Amino acid sequence: MPLLKELHLSKNIFPFRPIVYGGDDLTFVCDGRVGLHLAAYYLQKFAEGKIKVCGKDKPVDACAGVAIVPTKFPFAQAYHFADTLCGLAKSRRRSQEDNSKGSWLDFQIIQEGVTQSITDLRTSQYRSLEGQKLTQRPYHISGSWDTFTAILQQFQSQRWPRSRAKGLLQVLTQGPTATERFVKGTQWRNVVLPDVSGIDDNAKTSGWTGGASANQITPYFDPLEALDFYLEGLLPTASGAEGSENKKRDKE
């Protein structure tokens, strides 16, 4: 596969190492650029299984946490972050109605020297200057994850130069007002925000949606932050279409 050349593989060795594989746990280490792919793909395949309950087949699902960390980041700390993220995904799953249970995935890109908890990190660094929440994680593998990957892949297209995509990421941290000005500027150059299923018209034109200013959300921040950690087309998306180091932990 041509995209595998980006991983600089030698002797056809895939950059993946399972650490724990048994019971209801799976933990593996891999190249950070394939971590999100592998986690989502595993959850999709896991959900294809069934278990017998009182003689009837019942669906199974799982939750995953993906911590993308620098190569020399302490493993124990990375494992703790991944486990925490898995717990956040499980908490979101428990809060859903039955038709939105399924499998959920949360992820976080961790910089060198970070000592804050995931919750504190997101509270202090994942709010815009106007006060809006920037991230929409965790993601529902059979729902919002496909929207996430579709947006990300459009940002990877030639219509969105990497420098402009990174510029939008920075502008989103300033809030809806600055984002709307930026989006209007890109529209003059015939560059429009990704238009995919699951995004309403307000988000497509201004980058944000949700009514009152304090309650507005953006579907674009998470895909943009993950832009360098997602190799387009490497594995199927959660719905089955082709579409630094990483620690990941799954729990049923």
Short mmCIF file of C-alpha atoms in Angstrom, two decimals:
data_model
loop_
_atom_site.label_atom_id
_atom_site.label_comp_id
_atom_site.label_asym_id
_atom_site.label_seq_id
_atom_site.Cartn_x
_atom_site.Cartn_y
_atom_site.Cartn_z
CA MET A 1 0.00 0.00 0.00
CA PRO A 2 1.60 3.32 -1.07
CA LEU A 3 0.62 5.15 2.11
CA LEU A 4 2.67 2.74 4.18
CA LYS A 5 5.77 4.34 2.66
CA GLU A 6 5.06 7.36 4.86
CA LEU A 7 5.80 5.17 7.88
CA HIS A 8 9.31 4.38 6.58
CA LEU A 9 8.90 0.68 7.26
CA SER A 10 11.89 -1.64 7.12
CA LYS A 11 11.58 -5.35 6.33
CA ASN A 12 7.78 -4.97 6.13
CA ILE A 13 7.47 -4.68 9.91
CA PHE A 14 4.32 -2.81 10.88
CA PRO A 15 4.87 -0.33 13.78
CA PHE A 16 2.55 -2.07 16.23
CA ARG A 17 3.27 -3.93 19.47
CA PRO A 18 0.58 -5.49 21.69
CA ILE A 19 1.30 -5.11 25.41
CA VAL A 20 -1.80 -6.65 26.98
CA TYR A 21 -4.13 -8.96 25.08
CA GLY A 22 -6.47 -11.05 27.17
CA GLY A 23 -9.75 -11.01 29.00
CA ASP A 24 -11.60 -7.78 28.31
CA ASP A 25 -8.47 -5.64 27.91
CA LEU A 26 -6.30 -4.75 24.95
CA THR A 27 -3.33 -2.41 25.19
CA PHE A 28 -0.92 -1.74 22.35
CA VAL A 29 1.81 0.68 21.33
CA CYS A 30 2.13 1.87 17.75
CA ASP A 31 3.25 4.72 15.53
CA GLY A 32 1.11 7.71 16.51
CA ARG A 33 0.01 8.27 12.92
CA VAL A 34 -1.89 4.98 12.84
CA GLY A 35 -3.23 4.92 16.40
CA LEU A 36 -6.61 6.46 15.65
CA HIS A 37 -7.07 4.20 12.63
CA LEU A 38 -6.23 1.05 14.56
CA ALA A 39 -8.38 1.91 17.57
CA ALA A 40 -11.45 2.70 15.47
CA TYR A 41 -10.92 -0.34 13.26
CA TYR A 42 -10.58 -2.62 16.28
CA LEU A 43 -13.79 -1.27 17.81
CA GLN A 44 -15.62 -1.77 14.53
CA LYS A 45 -14.47 -5.38 14.21
CA PHE A 46 -15.10 -6.09 17.88
CA ALA A 47 -18.70 -4.92 17.49
CA GLU A 48 -19.27 -7.51 14.75
CA GLY A 49 -19.14 -10.23 17.40
CA LYS A 50 -22.06 -11.59 19.39
CA ILE A 51 -22.44 -13.17 22.82
CA LYS A 52 -25.06 -15.63 23.99
CA VAL A 53 -27.38 -14.35 26.73
CA CYS A 54 -30.18 -16.71 27.75
CA GLY A 55 -29.77 -18.49 24.45
CA LYS A 56 -30.04 -15.32 22.35
CA ASP A 57 -27.33 -13.49 20.42
CA LYS A 58 -26.60 -10.07 21.89
CA PRO A 59 -24.37 -7.36 20.37
CA VAL A 60 -21.10 -6.44 22.05
CA ASP A 61 -19.28 -3.15 22.14
CA ALA A 62 -16.21 -1.56 23.70
CA CYS A 63 -14.62 1.77 24.51
CA ALA A 64 -11.12 2.97 23.72
CA GLY A 65 -8.69 5.64 24.83
CA VAL A 66 -5.86 6.77 22.56
CA ALA A 67 -2.98 8.80 23.99
CA ILE A 68 -0.65 10.20 21.33
CA VAL A 69 2.60 11.08 23.04
CA PRO A 70 6.24 11.95 22.19
CA THR A 71 8.45 8.94 21.47
CA LYS A 72 10.39 9.13 24.75
CA PHE A 73 7.37 9.91 26.91
CA PRO A 74 7.23 7.76 30.11
CA PHE A 75 5.22 4.65 29.33
CA ALA A 76 3.48 4.47 32.72
CA GLN A 77 2.22 8.02 32.36
CA ALA A 78 1.08 7.43 28.79
CA TYR A 79 -0.74 4.28 29.89
CA HIS A 80 -2.47 6.26 32.63
CA PHE A 81 -3.61 8.87 30.11
CA ALA A 82 -4.93 6.18 27.75
CA ASP A 83 -6.77 4.47 30.60
CA THR A 84 -8.30 7.79 31.67
CA LEU A 85 -9.44 8.48 28.11
CA CYS A 86 -11.00 5.03 27.93
CA GLY A 87 -12.85 5.83 31.14
CA LEU A 88 -14.16 9.09 29.65
CA ALA A 89 -15.40 7.19 26.61
CA LYS A 90 -17.17 4.70 28.87
CA SER A 91 -18.77 7.51 30.86
CA ARG A 92 -20.13 9.06 27.68
CA ARG A 93 -21.48 5.69 26.58
CA ARG A 94 -23.31 5.19 29.89
CA SER A 95 -24.97 8.60 29.53
CA GLN A 96 -26.51 7.78 26.15
CA GLU A 97 -29.89 6.39 25.23
CA ASP A 98 -29.87 2.74 24.18
CA ASN A 99 -29.67 3.51 20.45
CA SER A 100 -26.49 5.55 21.00
CA LYS A 101 -24.68 3.15 23.30
CA GLY A 102 -22.39 1.20 20.99
CA SER A 103 -18.63 1.76 20.99
CA TRP A 104 -16.99 5.08 21.86
CA LEU A 105 -13.46 6.43 21.41
CA ASP A 106 -11.64 9.31 23.09
CA PHE A 107 -8.17 10.58 22.22
CA GLN A 108 -5.70 13.20 23.32
CA ILE A 109 -2.46 14.55 21.86
CA ILE A 110 -0.07 14.93 24.79
CA GLN A 111 2.89 17.31 24.65
CA GLU A 112 6.21 16.79 26.39
CA GLY A 113 6.15 17.74 30.07
CA VAL A 114 2.37 17.61 30.55
CA THR A 115 1.47 16.73 34.14
CA GLN A 116 -2.18 17.83 34.25
CA SER A 117 -5.03 15.37 34.22
CA ILE A 118 -7.00 15.04 30.99
CA THR A 119 -9.93 16.87 32.56
CA ASP A 120 -7.76 19.75 33.81
CA LEU A 121 -5.93 19.92 30.48
CA ARG A 122 -9.17 20.26 28.55
CA THR A 123 -10.58 22.77 31.01
CA SER A 124 -7.52 25.03 30.81
CA GLN A 125 -6.45 24.63 27.18
CA TYR A 126 -9.51 23.52 25.23
CA ARG A 127 -11.68 26.61 25.59
CA SER A 128 -11.76 29.44 23.09
CA LEU A 129 -10.90 32.98 24.20
CA GLU A 130 -14.66 33.64 24.12
CA GLY A 131 -15.29 30.69 26.45
CA GLN A 132 -16.65 28.01 24.10
CA LYS A 133 -15.65 24.37 24.43
CA LEU A 134 -13.36 23.40 21.54
CA THR A 135 -13.48 19.61 21.59
CA GLN A 136 -16.40 17.25 20.99
CA ARG A 137 -14.68 14.09 22.20
CA PRO A 138 -15.44 11.24 22.85
CA TYR A 139 -16.79 9.98 19.50
CA HIS A 140 -19.44 7.37 18.76
CA ILE A 141 -17.78 4.87 16.43
CA SER A 142 -20.93 4.12 14.43
CA GLY A 143 -22.00 7.78 14.33
CA SER A 144 -19.99 10.92 14.99
CA TRP A 145 -16.66 9.21 14.24
CA ASP A 146 -17.53 8.99 10.54
CA THR A 147 -18.24 12.74 10.54
CA PHE A 148 -14.88 13.33 12.24
CA THR A 149 -12.95 11.28 9.67
CA ALA A 150 -14.84 12.78 6.72
CA ILE A 151 -13.97 16.31 7.88
CA LEU A 152 -10.36 15.33 8.48
CA GLN A 153 -9.99 13.81 5.03
CA GLN A 154 -11.38 16.94 3.39
CA PHE A 155 -8.85 19.06 5.27
CA GLN A 156 -6.17 16.73 3.90
CA SER A 157 -7.29 17.39 0.34
CA GLN A 158 -5.49 19.77 -1.99
CA ARG A 159 -8.28 22.33 -1.59
CA TRP A 160 -7.08 22.95 1.96
CA PRO A 161 -3.34 23.70 2.01
CA ARG A 162 -1.78 22.56 5.27
CA SER A 163 -0.82 26.11 6.24
CA ARG A 164 -4.40 27.32 5.82
CA ALA A 165 -5.78 24.38 7.80
CA LYS A 166 -3.35 25.11 10.62
CA GLY A 167 -4.38 28.75 10.45
CA LEU A 168 -8.01 27.77 10.94
CA LEU A 169 -7.02 25.64 13.94
CA GLN A 170 -5.45 28.67 15.59
CA VAL A 171 -8.39 30.93 14.74
CA LEU A 172 -10.87 28.48 16.27
CA THR A 173 -9.13 28.95 19.62
CA GLN A 174 -10.05 32.64 19.44
CA GLY A 175 -13.76 31.90 19.15
CA PRO A 176 -16.68 32.27 16.72
CA THR A 177 -16.14 35.95 15.89
CA ALA A 178 -12.58 35.54 14.62
CA THR A 179 -13.47 32.24 12.94
CA GLU A 180 -16.28 33.81 10.91
CA ARG A 181 -13.91 36.50 9.61
CA PHE A 182 -11.35 33.85 8.68
CA VAL A 183 -13.95 31.69 6.90
CA LYS A 184 -15.18 34.64 4.85
CA GLY A 185 -11.62 35.28 3.78
CA THR A 186 -11.14 31.70 2.61
CA GLN A 187 -14.45 31.78 0.74
CA TRP A 188 -13.15 34.66 -1.39
CA ARG A 189 -10.41 32.26 -2.46
CA ASN A 190 -12.98 29.54 -3.26
CA VAL A 191 -11.92 27.51 -0.24
CA VAL A 192 -14.92 26.44 1.84
CA LEU A 193 -15.27 24.50 5.06
CA PRO A 194 -15.82 20.74 4.74
CA ASP A 195 -19.43 19.95 3.93
CA VAL A 196 -20.20 16.46 5.21
CA SER A 197 -23.18 14.64 6.65
CA GLY A 198 -23.76 15.44 10.31
CA ILE A 199 -22.85 19.15 10.13
CA ASP A 200 -25.54 21.82 10.08
CA ASP A 201 -25.57 24.86 7.81
CA ASN A 202 -24.35 27.29 10.47
CA ALA A 203 -21.17 25.30 11.03
CA LYS A 204 -20.56 25.02 7.29
CA THR A 205 -20.63 28.80 6.87
CA SER A 206 -19.18 30.11 10.14
CA GLY A 207 -17.31 27.20 11.72
CA TRP A 208 -19.53 27.14 14.81
CA THR A 209 -23.07 26.13 15.68
CA GLY A 210 -25.31 25.86 18.72
CA GLY A 211 -27.28 29.06 19.22
CA ALA A 212 -26.22 31.24 22.15
CA SER A 213 -22.55 32.22 22.04
CA ALA A 214 -21.50 30.43 25.24
CA ASN A 215 -23.11 27.19 24.06
CA GLN A 216 -21.67 27.15 20.57
CA ILE A 217 -19.57 24.19 19.46
CA THR A 218 -17.34 23.51 16.47
CA PRO A 219 -17.01 20.21 14.59
CA TYR A 220 -13.69 21.30 13.06
CA PHE A 221 -11.24 21.64 15.95
CA ASP A 222 -10.77 17.93 16.69
CA PRO A 223 -10.12 16.88 13.06
CA LEU A 224 -7.69 19.77 12.60
CA GLU A 225 -5.77 18.91 15.76
CA ALA A 226 -5.50 15.29 14.58
CA LEU A 227 -4.39 16.29 11.08
CA ASP A 228 -0.80 15.10 11.55
CA PHE A 229 -1.88 11.83 13.17
CA TYR A 230 -4.14 10.33 10.56
CA LEU A 231 -2.95 8.71 7.33
CA GLU A 232 -5.82 8.98 4.88
CA GLY A 233 -6.94 5.68 3.36
CA LEU A 234 -4.76 3.45 5.55
CA LEU A 235 -7.71 1.50 6.96
CA PRO A 236 -11.48 1.45 6.46
CA THR A 237 -13.54 3.97 8.41
CA ALA A 238 -15.86 2.74 11.12
CA SER A 239 -18.67 2.40 8.56
CA GLY A 240 -16.47 0.21 6.36
CA ALA A 241 -15.54 2.68 3.61
CA GLU A 242 -11.90 3.05 2.61
CA GLY A 243 -11.00 5.86 3.81
CA SER A 244 5.27 10.40 17.78
CA GLU A 245 4.24 7.19 19.54
CA ASN A 246 0.85 6.06 20.63
CA LYS A 247 -0.54 4.18 23.63
CA LYS A 248 -4.03 2.78 23.45
CA ARG A 249 -6.23 0.84 25.86
CA ASP A 250 -9.54 -0.89 25.15
CA LYS A 251 -12.05 -2.17 27.67
CA GLU A 252 -15.31 -3.94 26.96
#
